[in-house]
Every structure is written in C-alpha cells, then in structure tokens.
Coordinates of N, CA and C in Angstrom, one line a residue:
X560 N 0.8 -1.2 0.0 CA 0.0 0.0 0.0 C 0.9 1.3 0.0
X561 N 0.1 2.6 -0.4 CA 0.8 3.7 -0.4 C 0.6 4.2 0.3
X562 N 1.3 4.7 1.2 CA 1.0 5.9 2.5 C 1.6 7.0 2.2
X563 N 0.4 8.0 3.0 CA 1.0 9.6 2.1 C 0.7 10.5 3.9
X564 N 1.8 10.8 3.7 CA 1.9 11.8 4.9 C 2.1 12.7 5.4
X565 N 1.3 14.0 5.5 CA 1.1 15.6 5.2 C 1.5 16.2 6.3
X566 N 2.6 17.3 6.0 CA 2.7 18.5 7.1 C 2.5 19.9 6.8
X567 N 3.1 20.6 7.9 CA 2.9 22.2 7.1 C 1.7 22.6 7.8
X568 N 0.7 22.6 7.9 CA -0.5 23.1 8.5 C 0.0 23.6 9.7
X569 N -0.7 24.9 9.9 CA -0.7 25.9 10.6 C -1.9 27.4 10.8
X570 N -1.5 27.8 12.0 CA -2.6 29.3 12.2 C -1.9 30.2 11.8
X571 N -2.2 30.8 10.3 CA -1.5 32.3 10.1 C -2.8 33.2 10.1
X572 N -2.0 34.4 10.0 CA -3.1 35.4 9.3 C -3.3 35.3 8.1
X573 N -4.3 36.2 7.4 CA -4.7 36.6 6.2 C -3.2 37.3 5.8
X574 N -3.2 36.7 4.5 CA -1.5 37.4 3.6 C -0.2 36.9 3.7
X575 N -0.1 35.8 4.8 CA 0.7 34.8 5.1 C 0.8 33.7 4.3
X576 N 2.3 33.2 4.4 CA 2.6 31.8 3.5 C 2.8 31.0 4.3
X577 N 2.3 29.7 3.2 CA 2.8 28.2 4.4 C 3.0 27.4 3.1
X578 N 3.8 26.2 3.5 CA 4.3 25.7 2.7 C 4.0 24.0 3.0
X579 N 2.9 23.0 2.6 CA 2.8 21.7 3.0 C 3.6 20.9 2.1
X580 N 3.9 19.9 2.7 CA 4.4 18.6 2.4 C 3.6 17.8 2.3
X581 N 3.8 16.4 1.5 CA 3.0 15.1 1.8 C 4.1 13.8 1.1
X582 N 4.4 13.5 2.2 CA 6.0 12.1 1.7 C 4.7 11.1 1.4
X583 N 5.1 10.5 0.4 CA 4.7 9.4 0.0 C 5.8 7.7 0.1
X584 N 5.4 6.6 1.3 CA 6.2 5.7 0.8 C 5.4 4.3 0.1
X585 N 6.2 3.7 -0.9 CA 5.6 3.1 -1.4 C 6.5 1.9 -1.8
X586 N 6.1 1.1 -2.1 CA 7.2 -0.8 -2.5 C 6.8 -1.1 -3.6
X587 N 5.5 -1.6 -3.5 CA 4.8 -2.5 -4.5 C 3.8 -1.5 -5.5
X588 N 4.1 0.0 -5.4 CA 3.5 0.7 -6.2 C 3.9 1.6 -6.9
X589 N 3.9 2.4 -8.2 CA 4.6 3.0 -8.5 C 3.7 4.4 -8.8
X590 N 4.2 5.2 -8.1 CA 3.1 6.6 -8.1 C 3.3 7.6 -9.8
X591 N 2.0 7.9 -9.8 CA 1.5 8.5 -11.2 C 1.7 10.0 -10.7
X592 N 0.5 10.8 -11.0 CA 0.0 12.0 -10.4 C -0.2 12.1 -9.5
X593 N 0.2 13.5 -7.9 CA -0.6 13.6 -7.0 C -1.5 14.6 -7.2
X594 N -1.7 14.7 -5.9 CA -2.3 16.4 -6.1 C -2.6 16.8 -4.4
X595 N -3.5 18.2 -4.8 CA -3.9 18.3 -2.7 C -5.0 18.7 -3.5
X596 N -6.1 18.1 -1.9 CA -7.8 18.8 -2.0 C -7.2 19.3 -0.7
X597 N -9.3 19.9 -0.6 CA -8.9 20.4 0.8 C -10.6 20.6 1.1
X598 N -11.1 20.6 2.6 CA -12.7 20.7 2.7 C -12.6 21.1 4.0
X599 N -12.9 22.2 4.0 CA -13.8 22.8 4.8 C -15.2 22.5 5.9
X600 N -15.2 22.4 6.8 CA -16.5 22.5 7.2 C -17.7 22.4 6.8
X601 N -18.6 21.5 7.1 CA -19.7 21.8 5.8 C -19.7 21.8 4.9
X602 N -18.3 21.6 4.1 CA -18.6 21.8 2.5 C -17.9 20.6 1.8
X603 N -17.8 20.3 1.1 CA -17.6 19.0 -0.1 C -15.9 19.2 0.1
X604 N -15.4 18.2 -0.6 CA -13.7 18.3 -0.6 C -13.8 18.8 -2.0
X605 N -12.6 19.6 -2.4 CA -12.5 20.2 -3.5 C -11.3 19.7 -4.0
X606 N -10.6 19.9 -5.0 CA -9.8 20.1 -6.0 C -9.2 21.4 -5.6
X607 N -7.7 21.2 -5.3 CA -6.7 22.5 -5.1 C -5.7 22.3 -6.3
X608 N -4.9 21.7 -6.6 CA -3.9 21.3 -7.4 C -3.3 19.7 -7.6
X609 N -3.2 19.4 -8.7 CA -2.4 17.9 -9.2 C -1.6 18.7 -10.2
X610 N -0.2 17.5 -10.2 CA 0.8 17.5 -10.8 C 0.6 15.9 -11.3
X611 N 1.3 16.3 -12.8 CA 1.7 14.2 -13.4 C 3.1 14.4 -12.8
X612 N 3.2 13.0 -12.9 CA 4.8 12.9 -13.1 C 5.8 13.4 -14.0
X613 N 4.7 13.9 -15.0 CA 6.0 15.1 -16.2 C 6.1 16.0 -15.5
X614 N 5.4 16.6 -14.4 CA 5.2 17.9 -14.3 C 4.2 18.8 -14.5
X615 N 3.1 18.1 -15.4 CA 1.6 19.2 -15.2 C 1.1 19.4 -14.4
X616 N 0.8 20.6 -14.7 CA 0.0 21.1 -13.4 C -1.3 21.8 -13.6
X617 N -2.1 21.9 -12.8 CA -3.6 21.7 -12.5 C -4.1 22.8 -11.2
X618 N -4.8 23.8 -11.8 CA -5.3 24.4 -10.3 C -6.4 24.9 -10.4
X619 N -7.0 24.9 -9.5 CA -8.2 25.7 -9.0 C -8.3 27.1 -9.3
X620 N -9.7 27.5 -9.6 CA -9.5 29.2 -9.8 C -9.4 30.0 -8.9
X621 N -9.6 29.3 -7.5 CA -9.8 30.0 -6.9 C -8.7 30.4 -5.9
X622 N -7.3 29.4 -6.7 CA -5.6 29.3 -6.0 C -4.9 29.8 -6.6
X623 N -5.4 30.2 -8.1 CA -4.4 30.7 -9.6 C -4.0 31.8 -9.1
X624 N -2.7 32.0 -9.2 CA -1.6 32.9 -8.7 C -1.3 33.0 -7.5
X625 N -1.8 32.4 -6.6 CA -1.4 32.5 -5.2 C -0.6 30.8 -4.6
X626 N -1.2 30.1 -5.3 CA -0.9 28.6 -4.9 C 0.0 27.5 -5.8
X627 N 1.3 27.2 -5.6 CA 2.1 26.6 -6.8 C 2.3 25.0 -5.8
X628 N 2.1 24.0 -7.1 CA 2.2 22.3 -6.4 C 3.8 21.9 -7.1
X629 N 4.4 21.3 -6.5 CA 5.5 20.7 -7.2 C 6.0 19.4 -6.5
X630 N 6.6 18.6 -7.0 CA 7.1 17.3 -6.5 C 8.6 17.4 -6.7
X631 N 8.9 16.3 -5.9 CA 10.5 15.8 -6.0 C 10.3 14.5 -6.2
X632 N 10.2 13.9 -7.5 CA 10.4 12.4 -7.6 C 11.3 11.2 -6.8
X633 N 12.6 12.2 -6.6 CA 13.5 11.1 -6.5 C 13.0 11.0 -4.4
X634 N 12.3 12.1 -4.1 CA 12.2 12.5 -2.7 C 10.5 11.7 -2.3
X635 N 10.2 11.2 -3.6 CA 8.8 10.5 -3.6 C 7.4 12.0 -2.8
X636 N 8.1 13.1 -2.8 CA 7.4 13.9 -1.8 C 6.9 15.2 -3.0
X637 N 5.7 15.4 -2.7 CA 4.7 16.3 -3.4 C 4.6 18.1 -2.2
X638 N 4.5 19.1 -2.8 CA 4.9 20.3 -2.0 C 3.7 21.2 -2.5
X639 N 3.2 22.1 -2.0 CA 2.2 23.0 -1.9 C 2.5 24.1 -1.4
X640 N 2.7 25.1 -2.3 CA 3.4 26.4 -1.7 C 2.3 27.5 -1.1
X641 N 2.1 28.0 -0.5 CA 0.6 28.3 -0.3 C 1.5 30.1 -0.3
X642 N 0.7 30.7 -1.0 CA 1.0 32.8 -0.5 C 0.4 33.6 -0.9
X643 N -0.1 34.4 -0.1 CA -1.1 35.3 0.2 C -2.6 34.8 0.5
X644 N -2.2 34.0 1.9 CA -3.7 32.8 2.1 C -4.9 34.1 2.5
X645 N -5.5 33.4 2.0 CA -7.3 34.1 2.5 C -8.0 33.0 3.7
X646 N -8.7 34.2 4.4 CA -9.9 33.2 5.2 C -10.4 31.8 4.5
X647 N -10.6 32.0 3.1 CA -11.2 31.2 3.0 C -10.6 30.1 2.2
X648 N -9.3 30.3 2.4 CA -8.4 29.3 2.6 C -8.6 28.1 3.8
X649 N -9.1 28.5 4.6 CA -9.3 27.4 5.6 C -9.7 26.1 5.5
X650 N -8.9 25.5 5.7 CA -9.7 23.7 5.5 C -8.7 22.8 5.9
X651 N -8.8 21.3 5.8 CA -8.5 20.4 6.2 C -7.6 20.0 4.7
X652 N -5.7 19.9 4.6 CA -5.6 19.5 3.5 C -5.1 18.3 3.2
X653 N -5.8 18.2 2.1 CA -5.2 16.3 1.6 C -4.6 15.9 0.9
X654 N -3.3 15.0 0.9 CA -2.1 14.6 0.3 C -3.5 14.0 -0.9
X655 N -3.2 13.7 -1.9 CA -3.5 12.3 -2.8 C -2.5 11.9 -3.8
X656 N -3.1 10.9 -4.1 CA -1.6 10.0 -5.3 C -2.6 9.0 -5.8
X657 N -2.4 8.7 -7.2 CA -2.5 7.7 -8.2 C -0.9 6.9 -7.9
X658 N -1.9 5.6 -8.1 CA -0.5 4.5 -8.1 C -0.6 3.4 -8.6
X659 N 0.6 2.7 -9.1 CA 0.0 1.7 -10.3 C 0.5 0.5 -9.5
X660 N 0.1 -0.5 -9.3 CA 0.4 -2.1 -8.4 C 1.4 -2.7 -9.7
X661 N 2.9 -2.7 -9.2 CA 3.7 -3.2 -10.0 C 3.9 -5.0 -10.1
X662 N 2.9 -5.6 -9.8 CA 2.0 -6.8 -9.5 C 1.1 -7.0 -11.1
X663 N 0.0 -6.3 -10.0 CA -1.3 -6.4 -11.1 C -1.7 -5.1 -12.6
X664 N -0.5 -4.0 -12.0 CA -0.6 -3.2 -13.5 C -2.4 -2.0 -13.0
X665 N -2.8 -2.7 -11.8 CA -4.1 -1.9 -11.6 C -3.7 -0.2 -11.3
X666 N -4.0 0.9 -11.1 CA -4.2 1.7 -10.9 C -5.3 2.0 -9.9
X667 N -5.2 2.7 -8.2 CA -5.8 3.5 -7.5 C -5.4 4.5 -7.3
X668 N -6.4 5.4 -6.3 CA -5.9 6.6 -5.8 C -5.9 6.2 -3.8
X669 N -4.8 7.2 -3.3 CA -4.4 6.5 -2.3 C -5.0 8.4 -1.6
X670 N -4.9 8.0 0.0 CA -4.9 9.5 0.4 C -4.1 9.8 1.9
X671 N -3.9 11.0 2.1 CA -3.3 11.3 3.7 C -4.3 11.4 4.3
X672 N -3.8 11.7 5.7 CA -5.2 11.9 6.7 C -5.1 13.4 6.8
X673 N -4.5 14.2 6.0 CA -4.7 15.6 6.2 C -4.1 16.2 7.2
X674 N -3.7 17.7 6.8 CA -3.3 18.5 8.0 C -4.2 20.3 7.4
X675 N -4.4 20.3 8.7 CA -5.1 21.9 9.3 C -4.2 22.6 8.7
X676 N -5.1 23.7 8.3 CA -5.0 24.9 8.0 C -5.5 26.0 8.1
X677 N -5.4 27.1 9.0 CA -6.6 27.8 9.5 C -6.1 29.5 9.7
X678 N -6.2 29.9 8.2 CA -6.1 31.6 8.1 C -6.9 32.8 9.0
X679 N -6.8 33.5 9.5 CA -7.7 34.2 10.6 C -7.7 35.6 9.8
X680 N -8.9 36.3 9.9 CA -8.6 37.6 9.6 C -8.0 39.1 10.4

C-alpha cells in the first residue's frame, strides 16, 4: 500500500505563506499523479492542485496565482506552496496519489489523513 503523509499546516493570518508537504512511501507501487484537496466544514472536498509525473500542473480558480504544487520524484514527496492565504483558505488539507500495483498493473488513488489549516482575519 501507499501511505502519504502531510505536514505544514498551521494558524496564520490573512496574507501569510505556508508551505505543506506530503512524503509518499511506497514498494509495491509506483506513483502517477498527486495532487492536494482540501474541505472545509460543511462543505464538499475540493480540487486545489495535481501535478503528473511530467510535471503538469492543474489548479483551482480560486488558488491561480497564489498557490504553486510541485514534486520531487527522487524524494517520492509532493509540496504545496501556499501565499497570500485568504480566510477562505481554511480547511483540512489532503495529500493524494494515483498508483499503479507493480504486480497487477491496476491503478488506484491513495490518500493522507490531512493537516489543518486555518487563516484568521
């Protein structure tokens, strides 16, 4: 199995940067794309950013120009640069990864248990 394990979360203010992590270790799998969600209270989990393993990258409208995702392959570890956070940045964030079973050739998606994040005004 894949285990993905998120840090970084923190209480800033409004206009502050933070910067999450999520290490990914893995044996029997070989990781594709990650990316981070994130959900809030009450609300659905969202889509914040995925990267492939070339390098694409993917974001939300509502992170475009504030929020850059990037990986280190050889470091198995995915990064989330977060700046100029807003209140409503606030939420719970989640590592994910596609991974391919170097076994069965199957493809899932795997997840962290998240870390807090909580912008104040």
């Amino acid at each position: 199995q894949v285990q993905l394990v998120e840090s970084g979360g923190d209480l800033v203010q409004a206009g502050e940067s933070l910067r999450l992590s999520c290490a990914a270790s893995r044996s029997t799998f070989s990781i594709n794309a990650m990316g981070w969600y994130r959900q809030a209270p009450g609300k659905q989990r969202e889509l914040v950013a995925t990267i492939t393993s070339g390098g694409n990258t993917n974001y939300a409208d509502s992170v475009k120009g504030r929020f850059t995702i990037s990986r280190d392959n050889a470091k198995n570890t995915v990064y989330l640069q977060m700046n100029s956070l807003k209140p409503e940045d606030t939420a719970n964030y989640y590592c994910s990864a596609n991974a391919t079973s170097i076994y069965s050739g199957r493809s899932r998606n795997f997840w962290g248990q998240g870390t807090q994040v909580t912008v104040s005004s």
